[in-house]
PDB file of C-alpha atoms and ligand atoms in Angstrom:
ATOM      1  CA  MET A   1      -3.335   5.695  15.697  1.00  0.00           C
ATOM      2  CA  VAL A   2      -6.756   4.770  16.178  1.00  0.00           C
ATOM      3  CA  LEU A   3      -8.923   6.400  13.020  1.00  0.00           C
ATOM      4  CA  PRO A   4     -12.310   6.899  13.492  1.00  0.00           C
ATOM      5  CA  ILE A   5     -14.887   4.195  11.833  1.00  0.00           C
ATOM      6  CA  TYR A   6     -16.950   5.764   8.991  1.00  0.00           C
ATOM      7  CA  LEU A   7     -20.459   4.557   9.432  1.00  0.00           C
ATOM      8  CA  TYR A   8     -22.748   3.301   7.088  1.00  0.00           C
ATOM      9  CA  GLY A   9     -24.643   6.443   5.106  1.00  0.00           C
ATOM     10  CA  HIS A  10     -21.513   8.563   4.454  1.00  0.00           C
ATOM     11  CA  PRO A  11     -20.582   8.619   1.023  1.00  0.00           C
ATOM     12  CA  VAL A  12     -16.937   7.342   1.344  1.00  0.00           C
ATOM     13  CA  LEU A  13     -18.395   3.657   1.975  1.00  0.00           C
ATOM     14  CA  ARG A  14     -20.157   4.297  -1.302  1.00  0.00           C
ATOM     15  CA  ALA A  15     -17.610   5.240  -3.876  1.00  0.00           C
ATOM     16  CA  VAL A  16     -15.492   2.749  -6.142  1.00  0.00           C
ATOM     17  CA  SER A  17     -12.028   2.580  -4.183  1.00  0.00           C
ATOM     18  CA  GLU A  18      -8.941   3.547  -6.625  1.00  0.00           C
ATOM     19  CA  PRO A  19      -6.203   0.791  -6.896  1.00  0.00           C
ATOM     20  CA  VAL A  20      -2.929   1.646  -4.974  1.00  0.00           C
ATOM     21  CA  THR A  21       0.496   2.342  -6.528  1.00  0.00           C
ATOM     22  CA  GLN A  22       3.332   1.639  -4.847  1.00  0.00           C
ATOM     23  CA  ASP A  23       4.609   4.951  -4.674  1.00  0.00           C
ATOM     24  CA  TYR A  24       1.267   5.749  -2.617  1.00  0.00           C
ATOM     25  CA  PRO A  25       2.392   8.059  -0.036  1.00  0.00           C
ATOM     26  CA  LYS A  26       2.699   7.026   3.624  1.00  0.00           C
ATOM     27  CA  LEU A  27       1.213   3.743   3.100  1.00  0.00           C
ATOM     28  CA  ASP A  28       2.777   1.855   5.788  1.00  0.00           C
ATOM     29  CA  GLU A  29       1.482   4.259   7.898  1.00  0.00           C
ATOM     30  CA  LEU A  30      -2.142   3.823   6.698  1.00  0.00           C
ATOM     31  CA  ILE A  31      -1.673   0.225   7.047  1.00  0.00           C
ATOM     32  CA  ALA A  32      -0.527   0.706  10.803  1.00  0.00           C
ATOM     33  CA  ASN A  33      -2.965   2.737  11.214  1.00  0.00           C
ATOM     34  CA  MET A  34      -6.133   0.583  10.072  1.00  0.00           C
ATOM     35  CA  LYS A  35      -4.725  -2.500  12.005  1.00  0.00           C
ATOM     36  CA  GLU A  36      -4.743  -0.560  15.077  1.00  0.00           C
ATOM     37  CA  THR A  37      -8.005   0.643  14.549  1.00  0.00           C
ATOM     38  CA  MET A  38      -9.579  -2.759  13.564  1.00  0.00           C
ATOM     39  CA  TYR A  39      -7.741  -4.236  16.765  1.00  0.00           C
ATOM     40  CA  ALA A  40      -9.181  -1.392  19.022  1.00  0.00           C
ATOM     41  CA  SER A  41     -12.926  -1.758  17.762  1.00  0.00           C
ATOM     42  CA  ASP A  42     -12.270  -5.648  17.921  1.00  0.00           C
ATOM     43  CA  GLY A  43     -12.633  -5.989  14.350  1.00  0.00           C
ATOM     44  CA  ILE A  44     -11.566  -9.352  12.210  1.00  0.00           C
ATOM     45  CA  GLY A  45     -11.382  -6.915   9.190  1.00  0.00           C
ATOM     46  CA  ILE A  46     -11.030  -3.622   7.713  1.00  0.00           C
ATOM     47  CA  ALA A  47     -11.071  -2.022   4.264  1.00  0.00           C
ATOM     48  CA  ALA A  48      -9.438   1.420   4.048  1.00  0.00           C
ATOM     49  CA  PRO A  49     -12.647   3.066   2.981  1.00  0.00           C
ATOM     50  CA  GLN A  50     -13.890   2.513   6.335  1.00  0.00           C
ATOM     51  CA  VAL A  51     -11.169   4.993   7.310  1.00  0.00           C
ATOM     52  CA  GLY A  52     -12.079   7.482   5.099  1.00  0.00           C
ATOM     53  CA  VAL A  53      -9.650   6.620   2.279  1.00  0.00           C
ATOM     54  CA  ASN A  54     -10.844   4.952  -1.169  1.00  0.00           C
ATOM     55  CA  ILE A  55      -8.072   2.985  -2.293  1.00  0.00           C
ATOM     56  CA  LYS A  56      -8.220  -0.924  -2.615  1.00  0.00           C
ATOM     57  CA  LEU A  57      -6.465  -2.091   0.773  1.00  0.00           C
ATOM     58  CA  VAL A  58      -7.828  -4.353   2.886  1.00  0.00           C
ATOM     59  CA  TYR A  59      -6.221  -5.990   6.126  1.00  0.00           C
ATOM     60  CA  ILE A  60      -7.613  -9.265   7.592  1.00  0.00           C
ATOM     61  CA  ASP A  61      -6.895 -11.222  11.234  1.00  0.00           C
ATOM     62  CA  VAL A  62      -9.187 -14.177  12.161  1.00  0.00           C
ATOM     63  CA  ASP A  63      -6.665 -15.590  14.719  1.00  0.00           C
ATOM     64  CA  VAL A  64      -9.264 -14.913  17.191  1.00  0.00           C
ATOM     65  CA  LEU A  65     -12.010 -17.060  15.767  1.00  0.00           C
ATOM     66  CA  GLY A  66      -9.295 -20.045  15.687  1.00  0.00           C
ATOM     67  CA  ASP A  67     -10.565 -21.734  18.773  1.00  0.00           C
ATOM     68  CA  ASP A  68     -13.847 -22.698  16.502  1.00  0.00           C
ATOM     69  CA  MET A  69     -11.850 -22.734  13.437  1.00  0.00           C
ATOM     70  CA  PRO A  70      -8.497 -23.811  13.870  1.00  0.00           C
ATOM     71  CA  GLU A  71      -7.970 -23.465  10.141  1.00  0.00           C
ATOM     72  CA  LEU A  72      -7.807 -19.360  11.289  1.00  0.00           C
ATOM     73  CA  LYS A  73      -5.284 -19.993  13.833  1.00  0.00           C
ATOM     74  CA  ASP A  74      -2.389 -17.236  12.905  1.00  0.00           C
ATOM     75  CA  VAL A  75      -4.139 -15.898  10.087  1.00  0.00           C
ATOM     76  CA  ARG A  76      -3.495 -12.354   9.170  1.00  0.00           C
ATOM     77  CA  PHE A  77      -2.618 -10.724   6.091  1.00  0.00           C
ATOM     78  CA  VAL A  78      -3.092  -7.321   3.967  1.00  0.00           C
ATOM     79  CA  LEU A  79      -4.515  -7.212   0.936  1.00  0.00           C
ATOM     80  CA  ILE A  80      -3.589  -4.769  -1.855  1.00  0.00           C
ATOM     81  CA  ASN A  81      -5.529  -4.705  -5.119  1.00  0.00           C
ATOM     82  CA  PRO A  82      -7.180  -7.642  -4.604  1.00  0.00           C
ATOM     83  CA  GLU A  83      -9.457  -9.466  -6.905  1.00  0.00           C
ATOM     84  CA  VAL A  84     -11.647 -11.996  -5.846  1.00  0.00           C
ATOM     85  CA  THR A  85     -13.769 -14.304  -8.045  1.00  0.00           C
ATOM     86  CA  VAL A  86     -16.216 -16.410  -6.417  1.00  0.00           C
ATOM     87  CA  ILE A  87     -15.889 -20.181  -7.660  1.00  0.00           C
ATOM     88  CA  GLU A  88     -19.558 -21.465  -8.407  1.00  0.00           C
ATOM     89  CA  ASP A  89     -19.191 -24.867  -7.879  1.00  0.00           C
ATOM     90  CA  GLY A  90     -20.650 -24.381  -4.167  1.00  0.00           C
ATOM     91  CA  GLU A  91     -23.598 -23.819  -2.618  1.00  0.00           C
ATOM     92  CA  GLU A  92     -24.343 -20.694  -0.933  1.00  0.00           C
ATOM     93  CA  ILE A  93     -24.270 -20.473   2.703  1.00  0.00           C
ATOM     94  CA  SER A  94     -25.747 -17.849   5.144  1.00  0.00           C
ATOM     95  CA  ARG A  95     -23.713 -17.426   7.999  1.00  0.00           C
ATOM     96  CA  GLU A  96     -24.106 -13.981  10.372  1.00  0.00           C
ATOM     97  CA  GLU A  97     -21.962 -10.724   9.571  1.00  0.00           C
ATOM     98  CA  GLY A  98     -21.628  -7.856  10.985  1.00  0.00           C
ATOM     99  CA  CYS A  99     -19.612  -4.821  10.193  1.00  0.00           C
ATOM    100  CA  LEU A 100     -17.501  -1.772  12.265  1.00  0.00           C
ATOM    101  CA  SER A 101     -19.716   0.633   9.862  1.00  0.00           C
ATOM    102  CA  LEU A 102     -22.828  -0.914  10.727  1.00  0.00           C
ATOM    103  CA  PRO A 103     -22.729  -0.978  14.503  1.00  0.00           C
ATOM    104  CA  GLY A 104     -25.273  -3.198  16.195  1.00  0.00           C
ATOM    105  CA  ILE A 105     -26.976  -4.951  13.122  1.00  0.00           C
ATOM    106  CA  HIS A 106     -25.974  -8.717  12.719  1.00  0.00           C
ATOM    107  CA  GLU A 107     -28.144 -10.198   9.259  1.00  0.00           C
ATOM    108  CA  GLY A 108     -27.589 -13.817   7.557  1.00  0.00           C
ATOM    109  CA  VAL A 109     -25.962 -13.505   4.448  1.00  0.00           C
ATOM    110  CA  LYS A 110     -25.507 -16.046   1.399  1.00  0.00           C
ATOM    111  CA  ARG A 111     -22.344 -16.156   0.180  1.00  0.00           C
ATOM    112  CA  ILE A 112     -20.526 -19.188  -1.902  1.00  0.00           C
ATOM    113  CA  GLU A 113     -17.419 -19.705   0.379  1.00  0.00           C
ATOM    114  CA  LYS A 114     -15.133 -20.632  -2.315  1.00  0.00           C
ATOM    115  CA  ILE A 115     -13.074 -17.821  -4.208  1.00  0.00           C
ATOM    116  CA  ASN A 116      -9.783 -17.151  -6.118  1.00  0.00           C
ATOM    117  CA  LEU A 117      -7.932 -14.817  -4.515  1.00  0.00           C
ATOM    118  CA  LYS A 118      -5.229 -12.458  -6.188  1.00  0.00           C
ATOM    119  CA  TRP A 119      -3.389  -9.752  -4.144  1.00  0.00           C
ATOM    120  CA  THR A 120      -0.421  -7.514  -3.640  1.00  0.00           C
ATOM    121  CA  ASP A 121       1.238  -7.878  -0.172  1.00  0.00           C
ATOM    122  CA  GLU A 122       2.714  -5.134   2.056  1.00  0.00           C
ATOM    123  CA  ASN A 123       6.291  -6.139   0.832  1.00  0.00           C
ATOM    124  CA  TRP A 124       4.623  -5.762  -3.258  1.00  0.00           C
ATOM    125  CA  GLU A 125       4.763  -9.291  -3.516  1.00  0.00           C
ATOM    126  CA  GLN A 126       2.274 -10.889  -5.673  1.00  0.00           C
ATOM    127  CA  HIS A 127      -0.242 -13.982  -4.588  1.00  0.00           C
ATOM    128  CA  GLU A 128      -3.211 -16.022  -6.065  1.00  0.00           C
ATOM    129  CA  GLN A 129      -4.526 -18.668  -4.026  1.00  0.00           C
ATOM    130  CA  VAL A 130      -8.309 -20.836  -4.077  1.00  0.00           C
ATOM    131  CA  ILE A 131      -9.554 -19.868  -0.127  1.00  0.00           C
ATOM    132  CA  GLU A 132     -12.411 -21.640   1.022  1.00  0.00           C
ATOM    133  CA  GLY A 133     -15.091 -21.683   4.010  1.00  0.00           C
ATOM    134  CA  TYR A 134     -15.523 -18.534   6.701  1.00  0.00           C
ATOM    135  CA  LEU A 135     -12.290 -16.767   5.597  1.00  0.00           C
ATOM    136  CA  ALA A 136     -13.597 -16.985   1.879  1.00  0.00           C
ATOM    137  CA  ARG A 137     -16.775 -14.783   3.414  1.00  0.00           C
ATOM    138  CA  VAL A 138     -14.544 -12.308   5.106  1.00  0.00           C
ATOM    139  CA  VAL A 139     -12.434 -11.734   2.480  1.00  0.00           C
ATOM    140  CA  GLN A 140     -15.258 -11.164   0.199  1.00  0.00           C
ATOM    141  CA  HIS A 141     -17.658  -9.040   2.969  1.00  0.00           C
ATOM    142  CA  GLU A 142     -14.081  -6.668   2.925  1.00  0.00           C
ATOM    143  CA  CYS A 143     -13.515  -6.604  -0.676  1.00  0.00           C
ATOM    144  CA  ASP A 144     -16.988  -5.821  -1.419  1.00  0.00           C
ATOM    145  CA  HIS A 145     -16.380  -2.729   0.848  1.00  0.00           C
ATOM    146  CA  LEU A 146     -13.716  -1.653  -2.306  1.00  0.00           C
ATOM    147  CA  ASP A 147     -16.479  -1.399  -4.368  1.00  0.00           C
ATOM    148  CA  GLY A 148     -18.842   0.618  -2.559  1.00  0.00           C
ATOM    149  CA  LYS A 149     -20.993  -2.347  -1.137  1.00  0.00           C
ATOM    150  CA  VAL A 150     -21.915  -3.431   2.871  1.00  0.00           C
ATOM    151  CA  PHE A 151     -23.263  -6.464   3.677  1.00  0.00           C
ATOM    152  CA  ILE A 152     -27.285  -5.226   4.148  1.00  0.00           C
ATOM    153  CA  ASP A 153     -26.689  -4.894  -0.029  1.00  0.00           C
ATOM    154  CA  HIS A 154     -26.651  -8.697   0.310  1.00  0.00           C
ATOM    155  CA  ILE A 155     -30.319  -9.249   2.729  1.00  0.00           C
ATOM    156  CA  SER A 156     -33.585  -9.666   1.431  1.00  0.00           C
ATOM    157  CA  PRO A 157     -35.545  -6.328   1.144  1.00  0.00           C
ATOM    158  CA  ILE A 158     -37.703  -7.673   4.407  1.00  0.00           C
ATOM    159  CA  ARG A 159     -34.509  -8.265   6.557  1.00  0.00           C
ATOM    160  CA  LYS A 160     -33.434  -4.504   5.914  1.00  0.00           C
ATOM    161  CA  GLN A 161     -36.876  -2.892   6.540  1.00  0.00           C
ATOM    162  CA  LEU A 162     -36.513  -4.515   9.732  1.00  0.00           C
ATOM    163  CA  ASN A 163     -33.476  -2.779  10.366  1.00  0.00           C
ATOM    164  CA  ARG A 164     -34.610   0.136   9.009  1.00  0.00           C
ATOM    165  CA  ALA A 165     -34.770   2.316  12.426  1.00  0.00           C
ATOM    166  CA  LYS A 166     -31.598   1.371  13.214  1.00  0.00           C
ATOM    167  CA  LEU A 167     -29.751   2.195   9.695  1.00  0.00           C
ATOM    168  CA  ASN A 168     -31.253   5.535  10.360  1.00  0.00           C
ATOM    169  CA  ASN A 169     -29.625   6.177  13.336  1.00  0.00           C
ATOM    170  CA  ILE A 170     -26.410   4.841  11.966  1.00  0.00           C
ATOM    171  CA  VAL A 171     -26.885   7.270   8.997  1.00  0.00           C
ATOM    172  CA  LYS A 172     -27.785  10.044  11.875  1.00  0.00           C
ATOM    173  CA  GLY A 173     -24.643   8.925  14.016  1.00  0.00           C
ATOM    174  CA  ASN A 174     -26.997   8.128  16.594  1.00  0.00           C
ATOM    175  CA  VAL A 175     -25.037   4.981  17.833  1.00  0.00           C
ATOM    176  CA  ARG A 176     -23.363   4.121  20.668  1.00  0.00           C
ATOM    177  CA  CYS A 177     -20.194   2.176  20.620  1.00  0.00           C
ATOM    178  CA  SER A 178     -17.234   1.528  22.076  1.00  0.00           C
ATOM    179  CA  TYR A 179     -15.012   2.929  19.389  1.00  0.00           C
ATOM    180  CA  ARG A 180     -14.712   6.090  17.741  1.00  0.00           C
ATOM    181  CA  THR A 181     -17.110   6.788  14.728  1.00  0.00           C
ATOM    182  CA  ARG A 182     -17.817   9.612  12.310  1.00  0.00           C
ATOM    183  CA  GLY A 183     -20.962   9.586  10.781  1.00  0.00           C
ATOM    184  CA  PHE A 184     -22.206  11.744   7.470  1.00  0.00           C
ATOM    185  CA  LYS A 185     -23.425  15.007   8.568  1.00  0.00           C
ATOM    186  CA  PRO A 186     -24.007  17.237   4.904  1.00  0.00           C
ATOM    187  CA  ASN A 187     -24.782  19.973   6.453  1.00  0.00           C
ATOM    188  CA  LYS A 188     -21.777  20.719   8.583  1.00  0.00           C
ATOM    189  CA  LYS A 189     -18.092  21.285   7.365  1.00  0.00           C
ATOM    190  CA  ARG A 190     -16.187  17.701   7.674  1.00  0.00           C
TER     191      ARG A 190
HETATM  192 NI1  LIG B   1     -17.618  -4.319   6.881  1.00  0.00          NI
END
């Protein structure tokens, strides 16, 4: 089932997510719905808070970028309770990012594209791997969501100011999108 994407301004995107336990109800169904939602909105990554659930769960599929970056071919995985440690021996690289929760906004974000990632997969097997390049960026972007952060938290105040009108419209839910969204409407019952 395709779920609505929660938009910037909704408190669910600012909460720190809870770890997932193995007895979490209907986890398989949630993972399937997150995949379907991400593909329906042409995303390359989605975090559970973006569908309104504050748990440490991410799905990434960067295969579509494989023509430009062959190392991303066939790369898709579920991250349960991911732990990211940035390996600080590289340089910060600025590349453009966007986010399904911030439609129409694209900004350069500086990150070190080298991380150590620990995670559990959907079969509850544990993994640990050093990841470099663009994929390290995608993982950091998605895992930020689990800490209540979004990519524009990393941009300069000036760049943020230049996007102020767009951001205000997103907060109000005034966005035209090819996918279903849910804005924050404080005075209405949700
Ligand atoms: Ni995002």
